[in-house]
mmCIF file with all atom_site columns, C-alpha atoms in Angstrom:
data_model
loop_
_atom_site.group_PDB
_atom_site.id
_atom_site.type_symbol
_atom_site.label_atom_id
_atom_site.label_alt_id
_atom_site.label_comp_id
_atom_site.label_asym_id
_atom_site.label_entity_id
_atom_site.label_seq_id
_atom_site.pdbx_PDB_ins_code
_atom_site.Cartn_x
_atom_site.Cartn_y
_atom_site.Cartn_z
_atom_site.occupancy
_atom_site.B_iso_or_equiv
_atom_site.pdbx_formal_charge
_atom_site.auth_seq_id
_atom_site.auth_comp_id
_atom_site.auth_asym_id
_atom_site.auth_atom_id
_atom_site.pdbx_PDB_model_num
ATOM 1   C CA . UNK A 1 1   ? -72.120  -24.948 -150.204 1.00 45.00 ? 1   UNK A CA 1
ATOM 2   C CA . UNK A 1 2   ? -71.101  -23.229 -153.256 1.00 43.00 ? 2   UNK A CA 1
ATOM 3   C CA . UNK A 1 3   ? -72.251  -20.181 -155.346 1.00 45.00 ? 3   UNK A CA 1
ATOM 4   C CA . UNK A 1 4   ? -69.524  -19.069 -158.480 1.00 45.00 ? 4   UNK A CA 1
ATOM 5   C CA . UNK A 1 5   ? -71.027  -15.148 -157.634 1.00 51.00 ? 5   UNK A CA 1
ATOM 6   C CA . UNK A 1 6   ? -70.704  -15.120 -153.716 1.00 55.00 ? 6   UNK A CA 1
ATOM 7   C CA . UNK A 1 7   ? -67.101  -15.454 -154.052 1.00 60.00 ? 7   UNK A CA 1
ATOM 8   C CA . UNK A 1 8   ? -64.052  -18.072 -153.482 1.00 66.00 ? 8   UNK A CA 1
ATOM 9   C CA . UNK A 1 9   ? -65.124  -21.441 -152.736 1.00 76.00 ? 9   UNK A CA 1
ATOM 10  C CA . UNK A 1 10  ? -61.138  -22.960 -152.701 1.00 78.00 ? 10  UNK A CA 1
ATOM 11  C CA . UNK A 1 11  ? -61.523  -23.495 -148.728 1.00 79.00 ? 11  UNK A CA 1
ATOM 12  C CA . UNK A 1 12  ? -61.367  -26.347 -147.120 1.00 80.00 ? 12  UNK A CA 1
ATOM 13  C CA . UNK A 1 13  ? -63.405  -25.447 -144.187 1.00 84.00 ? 13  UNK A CA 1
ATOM 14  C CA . UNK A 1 14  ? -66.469  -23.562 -144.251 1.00 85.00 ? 14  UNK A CA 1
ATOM 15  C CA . UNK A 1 15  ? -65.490  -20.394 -142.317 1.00 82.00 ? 15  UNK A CA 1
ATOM 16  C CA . UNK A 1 16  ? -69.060  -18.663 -142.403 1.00 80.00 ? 16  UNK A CA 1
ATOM 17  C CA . UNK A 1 17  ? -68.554  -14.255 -142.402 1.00 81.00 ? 17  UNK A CA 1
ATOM 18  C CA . UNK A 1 18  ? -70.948  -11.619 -143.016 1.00 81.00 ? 18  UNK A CA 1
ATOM 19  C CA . UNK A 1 19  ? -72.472  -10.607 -146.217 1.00 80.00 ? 19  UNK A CA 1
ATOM 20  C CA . UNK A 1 20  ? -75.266  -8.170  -147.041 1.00 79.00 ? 20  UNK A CA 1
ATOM 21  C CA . UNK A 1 21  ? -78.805  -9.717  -148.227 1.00 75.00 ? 21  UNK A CA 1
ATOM 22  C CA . UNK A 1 22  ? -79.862  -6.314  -150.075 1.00 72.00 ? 22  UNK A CA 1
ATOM 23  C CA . UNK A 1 23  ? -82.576  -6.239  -147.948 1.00 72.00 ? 23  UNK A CA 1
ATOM 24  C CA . UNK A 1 24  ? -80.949  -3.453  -144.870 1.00 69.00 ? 24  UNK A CA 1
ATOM 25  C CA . UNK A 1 25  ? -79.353  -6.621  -143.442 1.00 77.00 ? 25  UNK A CA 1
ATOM 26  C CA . UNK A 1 26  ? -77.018  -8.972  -143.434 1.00 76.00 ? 26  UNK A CA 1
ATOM 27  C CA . UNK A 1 27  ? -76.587  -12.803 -143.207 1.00 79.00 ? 27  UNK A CA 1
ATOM 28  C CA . UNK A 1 28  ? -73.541  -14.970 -142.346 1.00 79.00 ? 28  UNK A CA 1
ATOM 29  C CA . UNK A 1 29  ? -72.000  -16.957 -145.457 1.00 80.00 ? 29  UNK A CA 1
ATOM 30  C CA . UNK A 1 30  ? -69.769  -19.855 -146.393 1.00 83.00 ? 30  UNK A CA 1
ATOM 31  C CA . UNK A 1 31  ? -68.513  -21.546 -149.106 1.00 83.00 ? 31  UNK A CA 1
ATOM 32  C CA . UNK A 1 32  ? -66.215  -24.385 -149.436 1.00 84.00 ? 32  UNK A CA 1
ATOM 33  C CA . UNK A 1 33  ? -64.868  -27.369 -151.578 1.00 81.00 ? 33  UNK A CA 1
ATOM 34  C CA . UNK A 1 34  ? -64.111  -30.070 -149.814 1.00 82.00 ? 34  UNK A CA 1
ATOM 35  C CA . UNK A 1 35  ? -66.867  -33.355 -149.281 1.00 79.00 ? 35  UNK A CA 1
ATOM 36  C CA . UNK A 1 36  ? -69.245  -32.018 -146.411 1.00 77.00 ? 36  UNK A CA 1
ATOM 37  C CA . UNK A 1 37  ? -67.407  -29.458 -145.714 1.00 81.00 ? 37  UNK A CA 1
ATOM 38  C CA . UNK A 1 38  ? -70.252  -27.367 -144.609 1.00 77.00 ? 38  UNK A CA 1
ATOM 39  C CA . UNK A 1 39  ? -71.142  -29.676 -141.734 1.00 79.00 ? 39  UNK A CA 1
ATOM 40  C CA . UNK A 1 40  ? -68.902  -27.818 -139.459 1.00 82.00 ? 40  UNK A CA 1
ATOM 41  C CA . UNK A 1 41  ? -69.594  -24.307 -139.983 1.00 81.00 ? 41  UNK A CA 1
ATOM 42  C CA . UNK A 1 42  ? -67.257  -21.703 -138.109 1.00 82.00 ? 42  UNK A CA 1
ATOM 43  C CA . UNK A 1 43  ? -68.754  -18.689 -137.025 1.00 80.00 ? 43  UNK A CA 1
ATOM 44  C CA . UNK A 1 44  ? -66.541  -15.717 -136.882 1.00 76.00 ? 44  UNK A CA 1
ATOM 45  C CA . UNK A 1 45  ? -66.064  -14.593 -133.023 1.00 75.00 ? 45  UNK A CA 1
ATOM 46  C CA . UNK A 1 46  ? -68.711  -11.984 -131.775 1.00 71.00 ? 46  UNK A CA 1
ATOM 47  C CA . UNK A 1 47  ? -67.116  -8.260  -131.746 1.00 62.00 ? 47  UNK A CA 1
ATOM 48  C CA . UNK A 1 48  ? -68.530  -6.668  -128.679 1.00 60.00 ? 48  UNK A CA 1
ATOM 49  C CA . UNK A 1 49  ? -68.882  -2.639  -128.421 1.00 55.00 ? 49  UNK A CA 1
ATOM 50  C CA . UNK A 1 50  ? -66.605  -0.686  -126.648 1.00 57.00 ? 50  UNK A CA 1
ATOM 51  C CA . UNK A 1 51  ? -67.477  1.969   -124.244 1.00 55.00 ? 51  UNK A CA 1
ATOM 52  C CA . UNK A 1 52  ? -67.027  5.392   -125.182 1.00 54.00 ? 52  UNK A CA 1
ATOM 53  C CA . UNK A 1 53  ? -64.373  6.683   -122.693 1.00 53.00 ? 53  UNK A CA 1
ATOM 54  C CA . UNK A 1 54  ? -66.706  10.048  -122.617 1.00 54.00 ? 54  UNK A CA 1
ATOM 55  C CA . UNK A 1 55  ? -69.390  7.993   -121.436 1.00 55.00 ? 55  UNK A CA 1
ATOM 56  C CA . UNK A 1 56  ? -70.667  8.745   -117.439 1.00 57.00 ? 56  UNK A CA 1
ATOM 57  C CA . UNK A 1 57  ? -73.198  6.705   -115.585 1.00 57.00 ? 57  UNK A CA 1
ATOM 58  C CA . UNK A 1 58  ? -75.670  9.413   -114.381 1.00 57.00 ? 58  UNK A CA 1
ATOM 59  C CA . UNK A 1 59  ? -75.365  9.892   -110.622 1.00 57.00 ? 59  UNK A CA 1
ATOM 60  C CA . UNK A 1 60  ? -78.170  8.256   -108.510 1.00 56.00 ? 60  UNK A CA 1
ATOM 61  C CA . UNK A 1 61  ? -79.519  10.540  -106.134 1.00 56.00 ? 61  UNK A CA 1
ATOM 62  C CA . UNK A 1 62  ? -79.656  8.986   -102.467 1.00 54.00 ? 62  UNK A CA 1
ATOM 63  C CA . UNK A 1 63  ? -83.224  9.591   -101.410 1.00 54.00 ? 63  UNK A CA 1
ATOM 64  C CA . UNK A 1 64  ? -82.976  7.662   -98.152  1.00 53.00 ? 64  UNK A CA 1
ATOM 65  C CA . UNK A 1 65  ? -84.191  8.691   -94.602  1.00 51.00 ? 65  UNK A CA 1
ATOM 66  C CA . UNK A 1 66  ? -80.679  9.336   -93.953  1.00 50.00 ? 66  UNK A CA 1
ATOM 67  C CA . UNK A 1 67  ? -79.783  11.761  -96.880  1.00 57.00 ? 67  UNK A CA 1
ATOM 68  C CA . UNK A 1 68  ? -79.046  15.255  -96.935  1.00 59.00 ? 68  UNK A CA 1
ATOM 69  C CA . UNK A 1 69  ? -80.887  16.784  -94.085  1.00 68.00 ? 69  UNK A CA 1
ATOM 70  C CA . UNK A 1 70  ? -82.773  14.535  -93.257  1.00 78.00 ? 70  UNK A CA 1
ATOM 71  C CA . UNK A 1 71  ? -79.673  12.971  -91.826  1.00 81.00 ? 71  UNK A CA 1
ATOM 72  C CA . UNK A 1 72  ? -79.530  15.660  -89.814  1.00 84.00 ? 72  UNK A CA 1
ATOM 73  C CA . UNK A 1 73  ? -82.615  15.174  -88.730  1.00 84.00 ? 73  UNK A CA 1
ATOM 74  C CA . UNK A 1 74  ? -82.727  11.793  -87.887  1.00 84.00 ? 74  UNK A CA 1
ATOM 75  C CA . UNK A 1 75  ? -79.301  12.303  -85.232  1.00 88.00 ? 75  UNK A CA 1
ATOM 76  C CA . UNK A 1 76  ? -81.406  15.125  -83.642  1.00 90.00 ? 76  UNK A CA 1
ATOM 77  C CA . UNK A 1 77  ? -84.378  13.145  -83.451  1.00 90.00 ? 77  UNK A CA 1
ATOM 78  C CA . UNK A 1 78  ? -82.763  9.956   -82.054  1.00 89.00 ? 78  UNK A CA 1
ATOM 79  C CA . UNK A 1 79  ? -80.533  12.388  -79.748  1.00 89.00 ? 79  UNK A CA 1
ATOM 80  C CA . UNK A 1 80  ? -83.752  13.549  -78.120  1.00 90.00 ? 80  UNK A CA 1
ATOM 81  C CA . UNK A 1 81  ? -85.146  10.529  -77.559  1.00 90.00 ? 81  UNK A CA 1
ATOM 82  C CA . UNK A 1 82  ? -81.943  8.847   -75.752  1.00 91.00 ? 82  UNK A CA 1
ATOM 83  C CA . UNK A 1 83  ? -81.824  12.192  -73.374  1.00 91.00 ? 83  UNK A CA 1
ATOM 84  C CA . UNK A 1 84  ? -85.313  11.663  -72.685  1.00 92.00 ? 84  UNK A CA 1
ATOM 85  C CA . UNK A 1 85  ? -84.927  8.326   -71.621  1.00 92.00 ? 85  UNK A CA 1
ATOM 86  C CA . UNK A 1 86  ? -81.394  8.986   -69.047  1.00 92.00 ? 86  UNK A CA 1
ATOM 87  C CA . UNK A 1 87  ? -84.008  11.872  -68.035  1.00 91.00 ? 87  UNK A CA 1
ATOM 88  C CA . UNK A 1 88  ? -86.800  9.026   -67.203  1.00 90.00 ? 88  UNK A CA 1
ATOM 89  C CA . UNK A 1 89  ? -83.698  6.446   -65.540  1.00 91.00 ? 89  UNK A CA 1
ATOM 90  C CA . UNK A 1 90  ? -82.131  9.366   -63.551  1.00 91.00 ? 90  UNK A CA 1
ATOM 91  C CA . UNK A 1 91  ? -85.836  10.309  -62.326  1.00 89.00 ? 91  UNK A CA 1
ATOM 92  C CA . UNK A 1 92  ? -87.271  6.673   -61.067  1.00 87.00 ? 92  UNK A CA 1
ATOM 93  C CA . UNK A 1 93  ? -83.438  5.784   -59.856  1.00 87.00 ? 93  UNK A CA 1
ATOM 94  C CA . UNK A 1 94  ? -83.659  9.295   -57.341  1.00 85.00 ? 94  UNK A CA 1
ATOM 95  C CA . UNK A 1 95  ? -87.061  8.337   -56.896  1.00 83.00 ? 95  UNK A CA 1
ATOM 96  C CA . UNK A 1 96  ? -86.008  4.664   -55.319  1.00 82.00 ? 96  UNK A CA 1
ATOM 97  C CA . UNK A 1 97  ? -82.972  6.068   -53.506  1.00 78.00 ? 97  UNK A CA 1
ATOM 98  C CA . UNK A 1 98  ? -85.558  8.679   -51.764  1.00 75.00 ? 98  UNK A CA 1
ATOM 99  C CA . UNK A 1 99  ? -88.228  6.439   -50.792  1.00 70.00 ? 99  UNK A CA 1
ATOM 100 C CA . UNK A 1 100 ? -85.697  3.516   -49.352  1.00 66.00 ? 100 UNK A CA 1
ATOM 101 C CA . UNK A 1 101 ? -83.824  6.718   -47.739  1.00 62.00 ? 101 UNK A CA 1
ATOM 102 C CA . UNK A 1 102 ? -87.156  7.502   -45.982  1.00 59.00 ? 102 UNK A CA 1
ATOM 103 C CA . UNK A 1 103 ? -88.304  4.028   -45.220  1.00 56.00 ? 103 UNK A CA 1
ATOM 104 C CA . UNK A 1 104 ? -85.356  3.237   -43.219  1.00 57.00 ? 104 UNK A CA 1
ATOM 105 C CA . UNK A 1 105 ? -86.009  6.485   -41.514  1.00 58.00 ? 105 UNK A CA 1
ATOM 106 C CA . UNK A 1 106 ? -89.023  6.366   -40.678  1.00 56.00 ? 106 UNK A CA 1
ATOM 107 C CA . UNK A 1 107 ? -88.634  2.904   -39.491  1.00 53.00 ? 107 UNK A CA 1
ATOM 108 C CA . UNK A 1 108 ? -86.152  3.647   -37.034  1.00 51.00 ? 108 UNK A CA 1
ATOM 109 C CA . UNK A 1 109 ? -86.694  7.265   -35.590  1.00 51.00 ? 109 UNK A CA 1
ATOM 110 C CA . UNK A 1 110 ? -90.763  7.977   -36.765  1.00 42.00 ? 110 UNK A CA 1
ATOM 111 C CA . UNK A 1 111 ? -92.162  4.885   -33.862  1.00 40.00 ? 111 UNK A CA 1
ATOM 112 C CA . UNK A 1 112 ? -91.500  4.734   -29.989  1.00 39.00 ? 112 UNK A CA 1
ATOM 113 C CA . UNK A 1 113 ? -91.248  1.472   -27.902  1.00 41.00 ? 113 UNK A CA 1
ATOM 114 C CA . UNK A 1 114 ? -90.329  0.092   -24.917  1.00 39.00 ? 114 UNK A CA 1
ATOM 115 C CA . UNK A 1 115 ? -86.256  -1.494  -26.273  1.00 40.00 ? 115 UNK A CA 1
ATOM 116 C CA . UNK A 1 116 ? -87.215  -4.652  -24.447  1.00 39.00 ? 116 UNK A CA 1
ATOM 117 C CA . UNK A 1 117 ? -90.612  -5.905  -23.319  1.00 38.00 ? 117 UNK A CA 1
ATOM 118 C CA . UNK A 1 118 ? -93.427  -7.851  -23.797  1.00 38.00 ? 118 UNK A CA 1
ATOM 119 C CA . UNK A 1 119 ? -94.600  -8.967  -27.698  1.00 36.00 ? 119 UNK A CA 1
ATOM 120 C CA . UNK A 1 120 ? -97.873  -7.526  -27.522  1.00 37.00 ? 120 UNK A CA 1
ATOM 121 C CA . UNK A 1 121 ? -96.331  -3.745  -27.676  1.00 38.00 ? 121 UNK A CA 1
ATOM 122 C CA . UNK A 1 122 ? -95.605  -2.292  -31.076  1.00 40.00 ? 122 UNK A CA 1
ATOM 123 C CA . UNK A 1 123 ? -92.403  -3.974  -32.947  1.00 43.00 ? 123 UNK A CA 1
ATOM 124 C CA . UNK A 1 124 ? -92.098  -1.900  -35.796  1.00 42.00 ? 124 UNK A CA 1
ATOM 125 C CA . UNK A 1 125 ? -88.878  0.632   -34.685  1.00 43.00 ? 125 UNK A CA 1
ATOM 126 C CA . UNK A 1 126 ? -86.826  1.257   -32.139  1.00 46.00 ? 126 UNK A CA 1
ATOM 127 C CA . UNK A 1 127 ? -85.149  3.703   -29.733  1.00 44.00 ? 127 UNK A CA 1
ATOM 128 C CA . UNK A 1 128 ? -81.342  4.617   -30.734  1.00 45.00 ? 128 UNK A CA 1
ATOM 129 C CA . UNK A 1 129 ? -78.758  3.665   -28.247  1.00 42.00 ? 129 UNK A CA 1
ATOM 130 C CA . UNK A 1 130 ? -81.584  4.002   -25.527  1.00 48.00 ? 130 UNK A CA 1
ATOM 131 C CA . UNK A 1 131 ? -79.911  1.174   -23.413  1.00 47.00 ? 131 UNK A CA 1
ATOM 132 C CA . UNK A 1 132 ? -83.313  0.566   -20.549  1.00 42.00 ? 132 UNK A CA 1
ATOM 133 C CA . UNK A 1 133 ? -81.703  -2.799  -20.577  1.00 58.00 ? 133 UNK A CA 1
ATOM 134 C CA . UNK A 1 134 ? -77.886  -3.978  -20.052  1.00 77.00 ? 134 UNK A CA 1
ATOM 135 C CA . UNK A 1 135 ? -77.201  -7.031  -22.462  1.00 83.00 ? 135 UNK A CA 1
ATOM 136 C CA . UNK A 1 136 ? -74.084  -8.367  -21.140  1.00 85.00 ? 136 UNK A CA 1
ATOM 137 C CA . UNK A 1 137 ? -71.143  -10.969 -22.223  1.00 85.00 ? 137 UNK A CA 1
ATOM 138 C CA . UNK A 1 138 ? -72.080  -11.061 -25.602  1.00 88.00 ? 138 UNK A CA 1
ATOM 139 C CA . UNK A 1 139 ? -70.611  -14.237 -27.695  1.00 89.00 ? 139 UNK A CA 1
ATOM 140 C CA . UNK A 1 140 ? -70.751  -14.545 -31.573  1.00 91.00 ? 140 UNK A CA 1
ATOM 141 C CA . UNK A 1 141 ? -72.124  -17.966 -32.546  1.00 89.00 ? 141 UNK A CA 1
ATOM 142 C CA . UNK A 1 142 ? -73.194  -17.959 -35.453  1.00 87.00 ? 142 UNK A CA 1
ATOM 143 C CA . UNK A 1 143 ? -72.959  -15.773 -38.694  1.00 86.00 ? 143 UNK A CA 1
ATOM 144 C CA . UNK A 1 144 ? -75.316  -15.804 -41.822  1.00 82.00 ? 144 UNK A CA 1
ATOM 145 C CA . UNK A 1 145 ? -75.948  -14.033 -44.892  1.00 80.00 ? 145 UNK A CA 1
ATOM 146 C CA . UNK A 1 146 ? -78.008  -11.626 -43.294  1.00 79.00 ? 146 UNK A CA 1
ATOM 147 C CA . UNK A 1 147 ? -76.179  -10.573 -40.251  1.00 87.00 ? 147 UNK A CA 1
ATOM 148 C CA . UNK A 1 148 ? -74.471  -12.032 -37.011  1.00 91.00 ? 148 UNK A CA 1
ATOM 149 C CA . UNK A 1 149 ? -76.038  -13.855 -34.186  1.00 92.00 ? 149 UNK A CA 1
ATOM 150 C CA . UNK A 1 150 ? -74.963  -13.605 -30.645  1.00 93.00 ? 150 UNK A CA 1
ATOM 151 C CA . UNK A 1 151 ? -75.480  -15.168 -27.313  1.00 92.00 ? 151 UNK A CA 1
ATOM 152 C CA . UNK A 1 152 ? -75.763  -12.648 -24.290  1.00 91.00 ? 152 UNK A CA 1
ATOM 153 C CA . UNK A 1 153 ? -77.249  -12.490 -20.754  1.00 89.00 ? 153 UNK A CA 1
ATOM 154 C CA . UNK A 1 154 ? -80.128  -10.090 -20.275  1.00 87.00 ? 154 UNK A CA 1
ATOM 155 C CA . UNK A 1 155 ? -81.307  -10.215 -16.413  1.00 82.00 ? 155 UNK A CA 1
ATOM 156 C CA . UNK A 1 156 ? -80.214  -13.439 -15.996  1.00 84.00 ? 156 UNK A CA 1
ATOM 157 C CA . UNK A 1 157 ? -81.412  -15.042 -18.767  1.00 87.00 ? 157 UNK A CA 1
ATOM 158 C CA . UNK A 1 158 ? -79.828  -16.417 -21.686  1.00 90.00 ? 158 UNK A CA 1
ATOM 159 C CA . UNK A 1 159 ? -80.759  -13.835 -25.085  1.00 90.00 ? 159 UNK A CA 1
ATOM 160 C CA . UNK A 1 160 ? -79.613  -14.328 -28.620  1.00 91.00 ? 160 UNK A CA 1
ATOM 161 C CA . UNK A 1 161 ? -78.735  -11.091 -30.382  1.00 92.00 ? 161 UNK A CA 1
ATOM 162 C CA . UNK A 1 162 ? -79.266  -10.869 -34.137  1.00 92.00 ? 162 UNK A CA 1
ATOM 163 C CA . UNK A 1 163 ? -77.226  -8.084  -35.721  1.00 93.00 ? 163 UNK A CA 1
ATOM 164 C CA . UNK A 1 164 ? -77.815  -6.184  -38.868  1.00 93.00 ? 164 UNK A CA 1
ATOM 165 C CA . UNK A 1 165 ? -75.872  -4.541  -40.650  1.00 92.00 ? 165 UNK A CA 1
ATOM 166 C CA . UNK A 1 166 ? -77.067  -0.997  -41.629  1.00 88.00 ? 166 UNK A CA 1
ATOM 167 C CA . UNK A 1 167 ? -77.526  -2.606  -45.892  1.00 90.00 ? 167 UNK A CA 1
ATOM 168 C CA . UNK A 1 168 ? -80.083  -5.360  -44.582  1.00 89.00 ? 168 UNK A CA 1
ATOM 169 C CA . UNK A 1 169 ? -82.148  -2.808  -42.115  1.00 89.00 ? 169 UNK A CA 1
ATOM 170 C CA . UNK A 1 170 ? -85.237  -4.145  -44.065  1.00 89.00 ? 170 UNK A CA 1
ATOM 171 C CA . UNK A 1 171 ? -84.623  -7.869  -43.434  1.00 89.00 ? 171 UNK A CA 1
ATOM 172 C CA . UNK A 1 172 ? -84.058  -6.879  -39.583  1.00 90.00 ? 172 UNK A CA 1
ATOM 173 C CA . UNK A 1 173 ? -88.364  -4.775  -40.002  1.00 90.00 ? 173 UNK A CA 1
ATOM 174 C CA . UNK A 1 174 ? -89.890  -7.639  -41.760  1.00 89.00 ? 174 UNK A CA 1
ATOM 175 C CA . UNK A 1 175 ? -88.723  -9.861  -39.006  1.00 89.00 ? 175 UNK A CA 1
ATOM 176 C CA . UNK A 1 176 ? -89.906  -7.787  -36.280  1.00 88.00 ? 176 UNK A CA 1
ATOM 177 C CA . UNK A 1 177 ? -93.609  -7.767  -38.480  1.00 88.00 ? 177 UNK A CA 1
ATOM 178 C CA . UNK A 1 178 ? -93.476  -11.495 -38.496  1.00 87.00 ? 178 UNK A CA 1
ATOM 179 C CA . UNK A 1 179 ? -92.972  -11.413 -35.209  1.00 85.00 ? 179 UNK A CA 1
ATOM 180 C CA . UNK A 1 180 ? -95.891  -8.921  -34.241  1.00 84.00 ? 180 UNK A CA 1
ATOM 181 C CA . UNK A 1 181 ? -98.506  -11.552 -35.879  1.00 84.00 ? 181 UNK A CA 1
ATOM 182 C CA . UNK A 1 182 ? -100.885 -12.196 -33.291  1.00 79.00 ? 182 UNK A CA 1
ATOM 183 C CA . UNK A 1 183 ? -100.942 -16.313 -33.884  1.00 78.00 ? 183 UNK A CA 1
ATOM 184 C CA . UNK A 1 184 ? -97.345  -16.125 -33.506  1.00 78.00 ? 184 UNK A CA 1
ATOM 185 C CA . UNK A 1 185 ? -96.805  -14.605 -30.374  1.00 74.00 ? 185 UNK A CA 1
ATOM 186 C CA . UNK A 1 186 ? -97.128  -16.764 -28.017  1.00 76.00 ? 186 UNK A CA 1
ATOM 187 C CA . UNK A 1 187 ? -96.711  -20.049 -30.116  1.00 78.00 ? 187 UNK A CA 1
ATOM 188 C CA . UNK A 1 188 ? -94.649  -22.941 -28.507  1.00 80.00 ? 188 UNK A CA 1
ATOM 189 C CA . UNK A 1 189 ? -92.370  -23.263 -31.746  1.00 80.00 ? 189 UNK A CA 1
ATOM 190 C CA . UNK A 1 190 ? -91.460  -19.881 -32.342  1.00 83.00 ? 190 UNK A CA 1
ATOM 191 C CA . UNK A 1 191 ? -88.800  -18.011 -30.318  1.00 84.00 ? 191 UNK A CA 1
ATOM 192 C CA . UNK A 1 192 ? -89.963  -15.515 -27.536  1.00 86.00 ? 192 UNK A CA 1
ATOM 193 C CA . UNK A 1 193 ? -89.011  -11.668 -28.812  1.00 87.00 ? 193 UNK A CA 1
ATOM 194 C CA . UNK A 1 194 ? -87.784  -9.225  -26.258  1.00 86.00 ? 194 UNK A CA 1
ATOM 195 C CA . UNK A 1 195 ? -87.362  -6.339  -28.507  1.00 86.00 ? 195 UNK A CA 1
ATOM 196 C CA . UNK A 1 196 ? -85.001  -4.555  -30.439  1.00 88.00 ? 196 UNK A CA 1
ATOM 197 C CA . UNK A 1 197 ? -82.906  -2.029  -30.388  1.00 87.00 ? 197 UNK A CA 1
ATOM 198 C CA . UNK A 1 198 ? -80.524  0.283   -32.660  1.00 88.00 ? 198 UNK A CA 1
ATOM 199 C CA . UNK A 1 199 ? -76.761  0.480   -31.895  1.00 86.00 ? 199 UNK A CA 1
ATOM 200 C CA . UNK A 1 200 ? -75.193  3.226   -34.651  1.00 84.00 ? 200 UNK A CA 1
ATOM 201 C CA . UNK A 1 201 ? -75.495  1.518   -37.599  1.00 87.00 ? 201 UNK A CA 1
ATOM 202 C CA . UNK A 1 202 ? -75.940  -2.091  -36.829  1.00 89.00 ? 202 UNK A CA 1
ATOM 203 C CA . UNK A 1 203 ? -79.739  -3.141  -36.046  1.00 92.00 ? 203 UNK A CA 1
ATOM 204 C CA . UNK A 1 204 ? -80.426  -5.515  -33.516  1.00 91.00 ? 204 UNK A CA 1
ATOM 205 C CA . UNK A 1 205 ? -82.983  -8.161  -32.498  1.00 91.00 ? 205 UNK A CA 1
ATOM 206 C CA . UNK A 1 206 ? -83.396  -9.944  -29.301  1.00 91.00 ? 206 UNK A CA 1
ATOM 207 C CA . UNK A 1 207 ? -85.151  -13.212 -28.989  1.00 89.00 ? 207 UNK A CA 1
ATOM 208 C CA . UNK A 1 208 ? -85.133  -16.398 -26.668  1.00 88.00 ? 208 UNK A CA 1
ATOM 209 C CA . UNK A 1 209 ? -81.794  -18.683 -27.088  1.00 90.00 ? 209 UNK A CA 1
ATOM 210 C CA . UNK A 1 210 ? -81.467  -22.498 -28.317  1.00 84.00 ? 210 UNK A CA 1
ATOM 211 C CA . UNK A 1 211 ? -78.426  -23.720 -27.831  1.00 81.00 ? 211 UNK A CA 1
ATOM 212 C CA . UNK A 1 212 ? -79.674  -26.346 -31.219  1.00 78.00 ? 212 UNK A CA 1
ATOM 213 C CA . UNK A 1 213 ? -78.587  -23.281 -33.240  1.00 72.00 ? 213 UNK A CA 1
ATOM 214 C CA . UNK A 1 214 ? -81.267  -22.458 -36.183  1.00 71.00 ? 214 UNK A CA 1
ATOM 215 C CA . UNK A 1 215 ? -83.523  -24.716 -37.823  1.00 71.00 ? 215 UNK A CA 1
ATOM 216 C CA . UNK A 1 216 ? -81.141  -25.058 -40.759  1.00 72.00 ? 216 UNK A CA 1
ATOM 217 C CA . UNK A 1 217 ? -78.078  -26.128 -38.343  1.00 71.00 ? 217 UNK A CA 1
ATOM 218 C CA . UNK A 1 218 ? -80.653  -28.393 -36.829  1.00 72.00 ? 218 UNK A CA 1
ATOM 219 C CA . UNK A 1 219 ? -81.988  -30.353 -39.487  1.00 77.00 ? 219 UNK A CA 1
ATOM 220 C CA . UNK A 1 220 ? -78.083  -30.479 -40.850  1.00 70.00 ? 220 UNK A CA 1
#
């Protein structure tokens, strides 16, 4: 490329810079004298703005939930709610301890009957430390998850004694209401119940003795 009036066209290379057109801009230009010079243009490198130092980004104003006060009202919100609910737990956890309280109450003072007798009375609780009948030589035989089971002699006859503690009273009432079914009463494969009693805070049950253990030892 070469033009006598856009200047010196003595380079080698064809470094291309900026001239004016006349027209409010301004193209890039080079000239050079060498054979196809121009086929390898260099552009100058690109001259990037600097910042002015004075220059701030505005501030973005947070205008989240959380911002300002409604922050503040968000904690108090969520503060409510939580003391509402530990209200609601505390409530329904009384609530349970009071109704269990009163079931094992009621279970052992609210009902009278005979300690021991025959199956056909009431089995559903029992005298405290009433005694009408002497169980005697009491041996531990066996002990479970539920309580302990003894072997004693109750006029003669050969009794075994299941113990409760005073944590599994309920196992020791739901066993005494399987044992008031009517079908099961006088059935040859259940054991005969005698009746049970309360000793402080251990809860017994008397029925007929196998020596064959339960029907877990049994089939083991």
């Amino acid at each position: 490329m070469h033009d006598g009036n856009l200047g010196n066209c003595d380079n080698s290379e064809c470094i291309a810079d900026e001239r004016p057109t006349g027209h409010g801009n301004a193209a890039l230009f080079c000239c050079c004298s060498t054979h196809h010079c121009n086929r390898r243009v260099q552009f100058p490198p690109q001259r990037t703005a600097t910042p002015s130092s004075t220059t701030m980004e505005p501030e973005i104003e947070d205008t989240g939930f959380f911002s300002g006060g409604s922050r503040m009202f968000g904690i108090i919100i969520l503060g409510f709610f939580s003391l509402c609910a530990l209200a609601l737990f505390c409530y329904y956890s009384y609530r349970e301890y009071r109704n269990s309280r009163h079931y094992k109450e009621k279970a052992v003072d609210a009902f009278s009957m005979p300690i021991v007798g025959d199956a056909k009375l009431p089995l559903i609780g029992a005298r405290k430390d009433d005694n009408l009948k002497n169980i005697t030589n009491l041996e531990l035989v066996a002990r479970g998850r539920f309580g302990q089971v003894f072997r004693g002699m109750l006029d003669n006859e050969t009794v075994a004694v299941k113990v409760f503690p005073s944590v599994d009273v309920n196992s020791w009432i739901v066993e005494q209401e399987i044992y008031a079914i009517t079908s099961l009463r006088r059935h040859k494969n259940i054991l005969r119940y005698f009746g049970s009693e309360v000793h402080g805070n251990d809860f017994w049950l008397i029925t007929e003795f196998h020596d064959n253990g339960s029907l877990f030892d049994f089939l083991h």
